[in-house]
PDB file of C-alpha atoms in Angstrom:
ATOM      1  CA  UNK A   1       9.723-134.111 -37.977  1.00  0.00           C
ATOM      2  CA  UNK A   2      12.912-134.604 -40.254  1.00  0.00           C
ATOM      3  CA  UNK A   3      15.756-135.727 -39.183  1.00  0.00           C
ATOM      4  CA  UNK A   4      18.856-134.203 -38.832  1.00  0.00           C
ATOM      5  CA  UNK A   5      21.859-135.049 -40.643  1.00  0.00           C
ATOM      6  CA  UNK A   6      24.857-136.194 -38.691  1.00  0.00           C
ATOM      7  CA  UNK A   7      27.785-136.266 -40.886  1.00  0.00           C
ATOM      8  CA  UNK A   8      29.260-133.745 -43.249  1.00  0.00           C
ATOM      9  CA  UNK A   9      28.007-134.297 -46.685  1.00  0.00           C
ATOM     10  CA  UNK A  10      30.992-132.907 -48.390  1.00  0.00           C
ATOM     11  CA  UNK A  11      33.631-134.814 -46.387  1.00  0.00           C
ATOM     12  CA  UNK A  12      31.327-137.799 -47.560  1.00  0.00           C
ATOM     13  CA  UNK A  13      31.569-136.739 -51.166  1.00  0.00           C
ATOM     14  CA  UNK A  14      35.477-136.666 -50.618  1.00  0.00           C
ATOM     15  CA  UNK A  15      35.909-139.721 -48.833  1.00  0.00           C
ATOM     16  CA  UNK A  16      33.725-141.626 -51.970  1.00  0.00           C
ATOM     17  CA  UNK A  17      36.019-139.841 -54.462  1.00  0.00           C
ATOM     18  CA  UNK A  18      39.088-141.359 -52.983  1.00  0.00           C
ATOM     19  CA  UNK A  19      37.238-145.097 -53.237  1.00  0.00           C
ATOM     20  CA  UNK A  20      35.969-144.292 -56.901  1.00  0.00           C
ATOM     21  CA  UNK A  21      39.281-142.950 -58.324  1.00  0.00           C
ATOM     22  CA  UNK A  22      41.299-145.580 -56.901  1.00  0.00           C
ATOM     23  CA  UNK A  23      39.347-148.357 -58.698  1.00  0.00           C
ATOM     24  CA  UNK A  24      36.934-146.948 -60.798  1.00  0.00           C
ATOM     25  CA  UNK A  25      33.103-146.442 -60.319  1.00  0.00           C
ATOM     26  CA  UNK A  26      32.076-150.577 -61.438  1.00  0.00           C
ATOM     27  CA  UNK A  27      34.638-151.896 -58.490  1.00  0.00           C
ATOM     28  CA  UNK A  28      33.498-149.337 -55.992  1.00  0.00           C
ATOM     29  CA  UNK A  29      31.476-151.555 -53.848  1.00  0.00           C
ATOM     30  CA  UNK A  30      28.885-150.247 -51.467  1.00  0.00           C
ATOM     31  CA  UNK A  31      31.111-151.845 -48.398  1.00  0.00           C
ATOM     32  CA  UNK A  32      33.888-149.929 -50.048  1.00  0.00           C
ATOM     33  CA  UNK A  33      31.923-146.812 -49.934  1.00  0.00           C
ATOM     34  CA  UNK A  34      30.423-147.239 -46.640  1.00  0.00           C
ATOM     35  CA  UNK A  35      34.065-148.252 -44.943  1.00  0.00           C
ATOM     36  CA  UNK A  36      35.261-145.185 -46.626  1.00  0.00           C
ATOM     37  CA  UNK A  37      32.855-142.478 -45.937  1.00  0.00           C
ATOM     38  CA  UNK A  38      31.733-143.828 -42.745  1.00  0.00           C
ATOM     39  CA  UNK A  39      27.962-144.174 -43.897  1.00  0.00           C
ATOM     40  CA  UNK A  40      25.807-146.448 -43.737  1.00  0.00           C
ATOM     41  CA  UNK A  41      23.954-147.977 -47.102  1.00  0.00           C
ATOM     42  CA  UNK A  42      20.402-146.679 -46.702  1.00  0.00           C
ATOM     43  CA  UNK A  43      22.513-142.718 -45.671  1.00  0.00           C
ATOM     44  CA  UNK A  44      24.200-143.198 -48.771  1.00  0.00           C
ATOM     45  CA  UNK A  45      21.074-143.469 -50.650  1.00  0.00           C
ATOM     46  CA  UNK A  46      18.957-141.492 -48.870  1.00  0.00           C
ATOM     47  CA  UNK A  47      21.613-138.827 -49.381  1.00  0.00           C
ATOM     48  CA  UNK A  48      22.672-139.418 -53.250  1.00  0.00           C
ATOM     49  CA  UNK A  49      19.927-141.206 -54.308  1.00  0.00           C
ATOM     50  CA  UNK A  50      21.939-144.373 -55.883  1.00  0.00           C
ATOM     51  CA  UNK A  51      25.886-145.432 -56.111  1.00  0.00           C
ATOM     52  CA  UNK A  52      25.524-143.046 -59.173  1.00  0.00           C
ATOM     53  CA  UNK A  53      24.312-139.754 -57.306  1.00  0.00           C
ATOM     54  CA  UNK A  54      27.437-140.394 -55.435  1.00  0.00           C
ATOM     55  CA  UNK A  55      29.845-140.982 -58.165  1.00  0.00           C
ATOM     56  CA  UNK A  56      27.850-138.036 -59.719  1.00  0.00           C
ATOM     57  CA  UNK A  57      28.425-135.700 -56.544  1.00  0.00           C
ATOM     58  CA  UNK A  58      32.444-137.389 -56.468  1.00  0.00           C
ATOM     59  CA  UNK A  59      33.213-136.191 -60.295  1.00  0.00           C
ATOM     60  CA  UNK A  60      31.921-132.968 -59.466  1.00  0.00           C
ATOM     61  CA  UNK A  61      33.924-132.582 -56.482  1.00  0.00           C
ATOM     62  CA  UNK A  62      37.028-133.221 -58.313  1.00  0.00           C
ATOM     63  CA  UNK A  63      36.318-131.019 -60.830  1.00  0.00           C
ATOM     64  CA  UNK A  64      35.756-128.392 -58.339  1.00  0.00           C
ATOM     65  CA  UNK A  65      38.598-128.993 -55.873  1.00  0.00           C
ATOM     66  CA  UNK A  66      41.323-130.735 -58.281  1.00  0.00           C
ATOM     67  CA  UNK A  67      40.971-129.726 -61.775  1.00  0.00           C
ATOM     68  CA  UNK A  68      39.718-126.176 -61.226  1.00  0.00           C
ATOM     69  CA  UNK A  69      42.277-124.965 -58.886  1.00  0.00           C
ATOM     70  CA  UNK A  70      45.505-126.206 -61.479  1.00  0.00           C
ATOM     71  CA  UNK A  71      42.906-124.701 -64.573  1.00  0.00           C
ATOM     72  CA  UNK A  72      42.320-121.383 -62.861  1.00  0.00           C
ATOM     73  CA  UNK A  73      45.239-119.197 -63.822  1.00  0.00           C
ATOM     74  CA  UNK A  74      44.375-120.101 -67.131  1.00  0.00           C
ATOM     75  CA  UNK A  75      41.050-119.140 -66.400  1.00  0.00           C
ATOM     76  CA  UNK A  76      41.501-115.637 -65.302  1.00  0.00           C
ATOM     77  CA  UNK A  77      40.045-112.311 -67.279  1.00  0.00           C
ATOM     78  CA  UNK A  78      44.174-111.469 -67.797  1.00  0.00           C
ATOM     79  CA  UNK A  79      46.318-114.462 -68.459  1.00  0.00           C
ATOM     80  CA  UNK A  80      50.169-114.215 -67.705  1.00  0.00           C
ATOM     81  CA  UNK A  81      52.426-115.308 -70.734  1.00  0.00           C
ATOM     82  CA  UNK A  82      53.829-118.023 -68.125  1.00  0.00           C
ATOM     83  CA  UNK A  83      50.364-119.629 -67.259  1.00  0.00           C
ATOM     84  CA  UNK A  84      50.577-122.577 -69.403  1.00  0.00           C
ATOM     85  CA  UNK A  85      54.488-123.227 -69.033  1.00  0.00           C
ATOM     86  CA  UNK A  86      53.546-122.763 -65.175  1.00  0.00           C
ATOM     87  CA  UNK A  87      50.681-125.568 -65.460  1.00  0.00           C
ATOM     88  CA  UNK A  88      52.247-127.731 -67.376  1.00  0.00           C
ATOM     89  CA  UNK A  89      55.581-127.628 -64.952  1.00  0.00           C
ATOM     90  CA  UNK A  90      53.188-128.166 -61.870  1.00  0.00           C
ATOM     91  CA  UNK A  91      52.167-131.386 -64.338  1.00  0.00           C
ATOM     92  CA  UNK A  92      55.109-133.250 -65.311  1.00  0.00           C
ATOM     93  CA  UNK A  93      56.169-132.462 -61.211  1.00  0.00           C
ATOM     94  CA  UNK A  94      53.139-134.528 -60.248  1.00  0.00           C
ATOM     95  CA  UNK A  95      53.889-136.836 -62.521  1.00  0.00           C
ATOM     96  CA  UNK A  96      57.811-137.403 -61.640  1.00  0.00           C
ATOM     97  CA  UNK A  97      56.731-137.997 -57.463  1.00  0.00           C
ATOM     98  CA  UNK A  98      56.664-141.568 -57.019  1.00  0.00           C
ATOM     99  CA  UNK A  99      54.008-140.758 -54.198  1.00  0.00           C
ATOM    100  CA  UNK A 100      51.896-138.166 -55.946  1.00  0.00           C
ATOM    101  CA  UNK A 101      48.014-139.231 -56.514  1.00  0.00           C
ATOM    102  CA  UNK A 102      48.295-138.156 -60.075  1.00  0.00           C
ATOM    103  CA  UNK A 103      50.925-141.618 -60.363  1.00  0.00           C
ATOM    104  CA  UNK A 104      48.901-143.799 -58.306  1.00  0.00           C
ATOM    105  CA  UNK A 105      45.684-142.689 -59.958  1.00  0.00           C
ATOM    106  CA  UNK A 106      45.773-140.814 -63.430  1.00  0.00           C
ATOM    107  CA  UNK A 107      42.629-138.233 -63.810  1.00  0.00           C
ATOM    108  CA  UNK A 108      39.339-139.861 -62.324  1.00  0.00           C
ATOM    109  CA  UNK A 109      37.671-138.436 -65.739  1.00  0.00           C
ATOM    110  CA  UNK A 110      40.038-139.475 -67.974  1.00  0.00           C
ATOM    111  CA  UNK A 111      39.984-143.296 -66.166  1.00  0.00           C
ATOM    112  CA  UNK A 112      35.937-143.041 -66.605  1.00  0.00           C
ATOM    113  CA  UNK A 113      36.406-142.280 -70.202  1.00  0.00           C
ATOM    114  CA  UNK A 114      37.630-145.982 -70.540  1.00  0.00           C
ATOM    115  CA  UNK A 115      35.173-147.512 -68.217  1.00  0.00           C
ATOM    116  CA  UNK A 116      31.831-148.839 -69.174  1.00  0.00           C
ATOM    117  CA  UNK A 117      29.773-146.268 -67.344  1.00  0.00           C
ATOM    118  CA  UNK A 118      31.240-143.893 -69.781  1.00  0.00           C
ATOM    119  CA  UNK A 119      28.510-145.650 -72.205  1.00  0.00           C
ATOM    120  CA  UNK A 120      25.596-143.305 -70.251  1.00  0.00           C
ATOM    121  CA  UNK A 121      25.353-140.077 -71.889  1.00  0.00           C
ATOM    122  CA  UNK A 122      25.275-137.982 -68.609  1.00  0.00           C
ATOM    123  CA  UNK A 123      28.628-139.499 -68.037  1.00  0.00           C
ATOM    124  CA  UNK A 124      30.006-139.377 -71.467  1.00  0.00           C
ATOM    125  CA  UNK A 125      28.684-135.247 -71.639  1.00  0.00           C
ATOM    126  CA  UNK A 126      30.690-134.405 -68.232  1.00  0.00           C
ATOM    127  CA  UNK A 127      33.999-136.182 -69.581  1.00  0.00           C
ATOM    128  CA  UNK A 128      33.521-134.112 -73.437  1.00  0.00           C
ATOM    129  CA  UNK A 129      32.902-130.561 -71.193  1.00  0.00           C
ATOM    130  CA  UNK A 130      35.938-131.556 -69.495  1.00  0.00           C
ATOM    131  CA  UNK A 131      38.090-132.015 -72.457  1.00  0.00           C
ATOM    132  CA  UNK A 132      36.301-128.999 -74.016  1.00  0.00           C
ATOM    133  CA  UNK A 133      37.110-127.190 -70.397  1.00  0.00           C
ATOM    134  CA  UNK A 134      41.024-128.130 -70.325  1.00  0.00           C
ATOM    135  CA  UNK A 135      41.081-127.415 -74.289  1.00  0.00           C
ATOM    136  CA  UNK A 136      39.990-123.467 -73.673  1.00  0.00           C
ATOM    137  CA  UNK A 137      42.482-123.079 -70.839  1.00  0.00           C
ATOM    138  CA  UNK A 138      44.961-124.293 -72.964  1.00  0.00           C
ATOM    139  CA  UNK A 139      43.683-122.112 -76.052  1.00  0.00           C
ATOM    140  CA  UNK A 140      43.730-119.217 -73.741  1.00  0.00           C
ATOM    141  CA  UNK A 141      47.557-120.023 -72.362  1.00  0.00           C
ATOM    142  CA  UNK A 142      48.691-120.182 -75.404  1.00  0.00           C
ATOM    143  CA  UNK A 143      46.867-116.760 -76.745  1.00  0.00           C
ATOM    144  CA  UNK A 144      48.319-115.159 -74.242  1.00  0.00           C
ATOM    145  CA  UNK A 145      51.841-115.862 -75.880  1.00  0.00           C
ATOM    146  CA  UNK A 146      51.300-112.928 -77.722  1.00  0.00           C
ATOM    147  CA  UNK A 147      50.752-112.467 -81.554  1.00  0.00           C
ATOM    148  CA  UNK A 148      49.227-115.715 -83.011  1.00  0.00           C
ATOM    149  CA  UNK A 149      46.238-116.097 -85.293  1.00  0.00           C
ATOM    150  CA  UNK A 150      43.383-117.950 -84.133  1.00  0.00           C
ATOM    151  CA  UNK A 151      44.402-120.928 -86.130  1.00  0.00           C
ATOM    152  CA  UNK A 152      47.823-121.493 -85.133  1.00  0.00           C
ATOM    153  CA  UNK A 153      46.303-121.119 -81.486  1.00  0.00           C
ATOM    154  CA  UNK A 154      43.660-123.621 -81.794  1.00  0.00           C
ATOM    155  CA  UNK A 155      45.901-126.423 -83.353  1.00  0.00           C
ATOM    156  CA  UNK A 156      48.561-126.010 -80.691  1.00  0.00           C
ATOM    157  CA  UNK A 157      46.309-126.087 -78.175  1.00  0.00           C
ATOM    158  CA  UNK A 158      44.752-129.316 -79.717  1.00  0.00           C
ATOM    159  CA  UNK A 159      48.163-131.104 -79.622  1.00  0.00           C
ATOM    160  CA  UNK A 160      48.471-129.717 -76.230  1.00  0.00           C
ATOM    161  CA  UNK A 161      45.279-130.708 -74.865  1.00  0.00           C
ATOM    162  CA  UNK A 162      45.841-134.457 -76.762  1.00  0.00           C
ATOM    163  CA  UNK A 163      49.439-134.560 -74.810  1.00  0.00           C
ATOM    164  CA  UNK A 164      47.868-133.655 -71.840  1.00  0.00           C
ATOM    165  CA  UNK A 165      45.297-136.345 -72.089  1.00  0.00           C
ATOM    166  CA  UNK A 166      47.768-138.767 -72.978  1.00  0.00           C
ATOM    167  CA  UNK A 167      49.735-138.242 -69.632  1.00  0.00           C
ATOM    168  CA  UNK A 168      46.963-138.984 -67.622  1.00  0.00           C
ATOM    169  CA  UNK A 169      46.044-142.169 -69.154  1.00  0.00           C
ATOM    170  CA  UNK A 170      49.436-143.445 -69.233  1.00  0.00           C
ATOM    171  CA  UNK A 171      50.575-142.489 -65.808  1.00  0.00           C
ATOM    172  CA  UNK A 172      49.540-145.505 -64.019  1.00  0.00           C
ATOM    173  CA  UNK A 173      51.298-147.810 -66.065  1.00  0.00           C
ATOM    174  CA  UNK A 174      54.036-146.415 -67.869  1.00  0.00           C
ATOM    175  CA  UNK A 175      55.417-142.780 -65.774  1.00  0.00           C
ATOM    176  CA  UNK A 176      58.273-142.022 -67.747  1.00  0.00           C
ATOM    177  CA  UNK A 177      56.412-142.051 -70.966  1.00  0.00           C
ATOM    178  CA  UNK A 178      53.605-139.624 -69.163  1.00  0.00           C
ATOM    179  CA  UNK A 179      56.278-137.524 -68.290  1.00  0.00           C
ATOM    180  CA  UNK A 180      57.659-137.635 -71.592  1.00  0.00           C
ATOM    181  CA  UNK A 181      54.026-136.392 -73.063  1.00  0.00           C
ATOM    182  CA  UNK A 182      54.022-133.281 -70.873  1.00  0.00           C
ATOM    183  CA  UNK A 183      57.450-132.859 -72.329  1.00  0.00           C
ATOM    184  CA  UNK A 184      56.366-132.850 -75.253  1.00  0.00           C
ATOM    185  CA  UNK A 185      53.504-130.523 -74.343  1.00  0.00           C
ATOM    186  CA  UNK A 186      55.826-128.115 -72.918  1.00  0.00           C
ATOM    187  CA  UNK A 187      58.328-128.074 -76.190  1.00  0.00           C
ATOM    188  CA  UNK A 188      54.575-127.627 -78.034  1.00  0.00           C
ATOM    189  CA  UNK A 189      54.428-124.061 -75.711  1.00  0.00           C
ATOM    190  CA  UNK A 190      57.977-122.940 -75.916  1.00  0.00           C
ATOM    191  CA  UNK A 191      58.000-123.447 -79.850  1.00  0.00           C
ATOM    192  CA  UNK A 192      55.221-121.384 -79.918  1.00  0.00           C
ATOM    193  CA  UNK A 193      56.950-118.679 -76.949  1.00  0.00           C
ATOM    194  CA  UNK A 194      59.837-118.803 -79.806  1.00  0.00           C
ATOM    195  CA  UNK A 195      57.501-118.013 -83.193  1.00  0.00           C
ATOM    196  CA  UNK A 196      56.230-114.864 -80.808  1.00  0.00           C
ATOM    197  CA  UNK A 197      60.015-113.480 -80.472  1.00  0.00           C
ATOM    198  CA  UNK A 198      60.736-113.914 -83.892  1.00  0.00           C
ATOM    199  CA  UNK A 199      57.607-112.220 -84.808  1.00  0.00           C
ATOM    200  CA  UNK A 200      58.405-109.351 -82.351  1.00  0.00           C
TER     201      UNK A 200
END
């Protein structure tokens, strides 16, 4: 007869996120993980299979529950002509608190990128849908500006997207200058909010 489970999965999941985007997945010990999520190391593999099933299950966590939620009015059938100003605002916020998790820890995916895990193609796929993810939110903000060709939308929101990026990575170790790239970002949008008037 099997046995039943005794913790919650998902708070698991959570807890290992935490460990893994604090210091990466190659410092992430297994004491780490088990002090964090309150399991012990044959749960965690009889649960995720490896160190990786749990990083795997963390990413997709955060994409769910952190990345999603900022991406989704961008995401919507009907996006609102403030939706990217709105984002990006939310952004550089994060970004100014000296006690926000986006300072003390960047984006988990965009850390990964520079890690040596990102070397495995499942990893290095789930960090290029991400970009590819943030990069048609973006496309669609901007689109919804008003009267832009398809061209002029899809190199804005590459600059953008590249800005964006750029935050993330330097937030940990240099916050004014990721503020100052999601500045940049936003003058990006509002130059583009201005081309629409003048058009109009």
């Amino acid at each position: 007869m099997a046995r039943t489970r005794s913790f919650d999965p998902i708070a698991a999941v959570r807890a290992a996120r935490t460990v893994f985007w604090d210091v990466g997945y190659e410092a992430a010990s297994i004491p780490d993980l088990e002090a964090a999520t309150g399991l012990s190391r044959s749960s965690i593999y009889n649960t995720f299979g490896s160190k990786r099933g749990l990083f795997d299950a963390a990413v997709q966590n955060y994409l769910d529950e952190v990345i999603r939620p900022r991406l989704s009015p961008l995401q919507v059938s009907e996006v609102a002509p403030e939706a990217l100003i709105d984002y990006l605002n939310g952004l550089r916020e994060a970004f100014t608190s000296l006690d926000s998790t986006a300072v003390a820890n960047g984006c988990l995916l965009i850390n990964t990128a520079g890690a040596p895990i990102a070397h495995e193609e499942p990893v290095a796929k789930v960090i290029a849908e991400y970009r590819a993810e943030l990069h048609e939110a973006v496309s669609r903000g901007i689109a919804a500006l008003g009267d832009r060709t398809d061209a002029r939308v899809e190199r804005a929101a590459d600059i953008v997207t590249n800005l964006v990026i750029a935050g993330f990575a330097l937030v940990r170790v240099d916050q004014a200058q990721a503020v100052n790239s999601i500045a940049c970002a936003l003058q990006v949008v509002e130059g583009a909010q201005a081309d629409v008037r003048q058009v109009v």
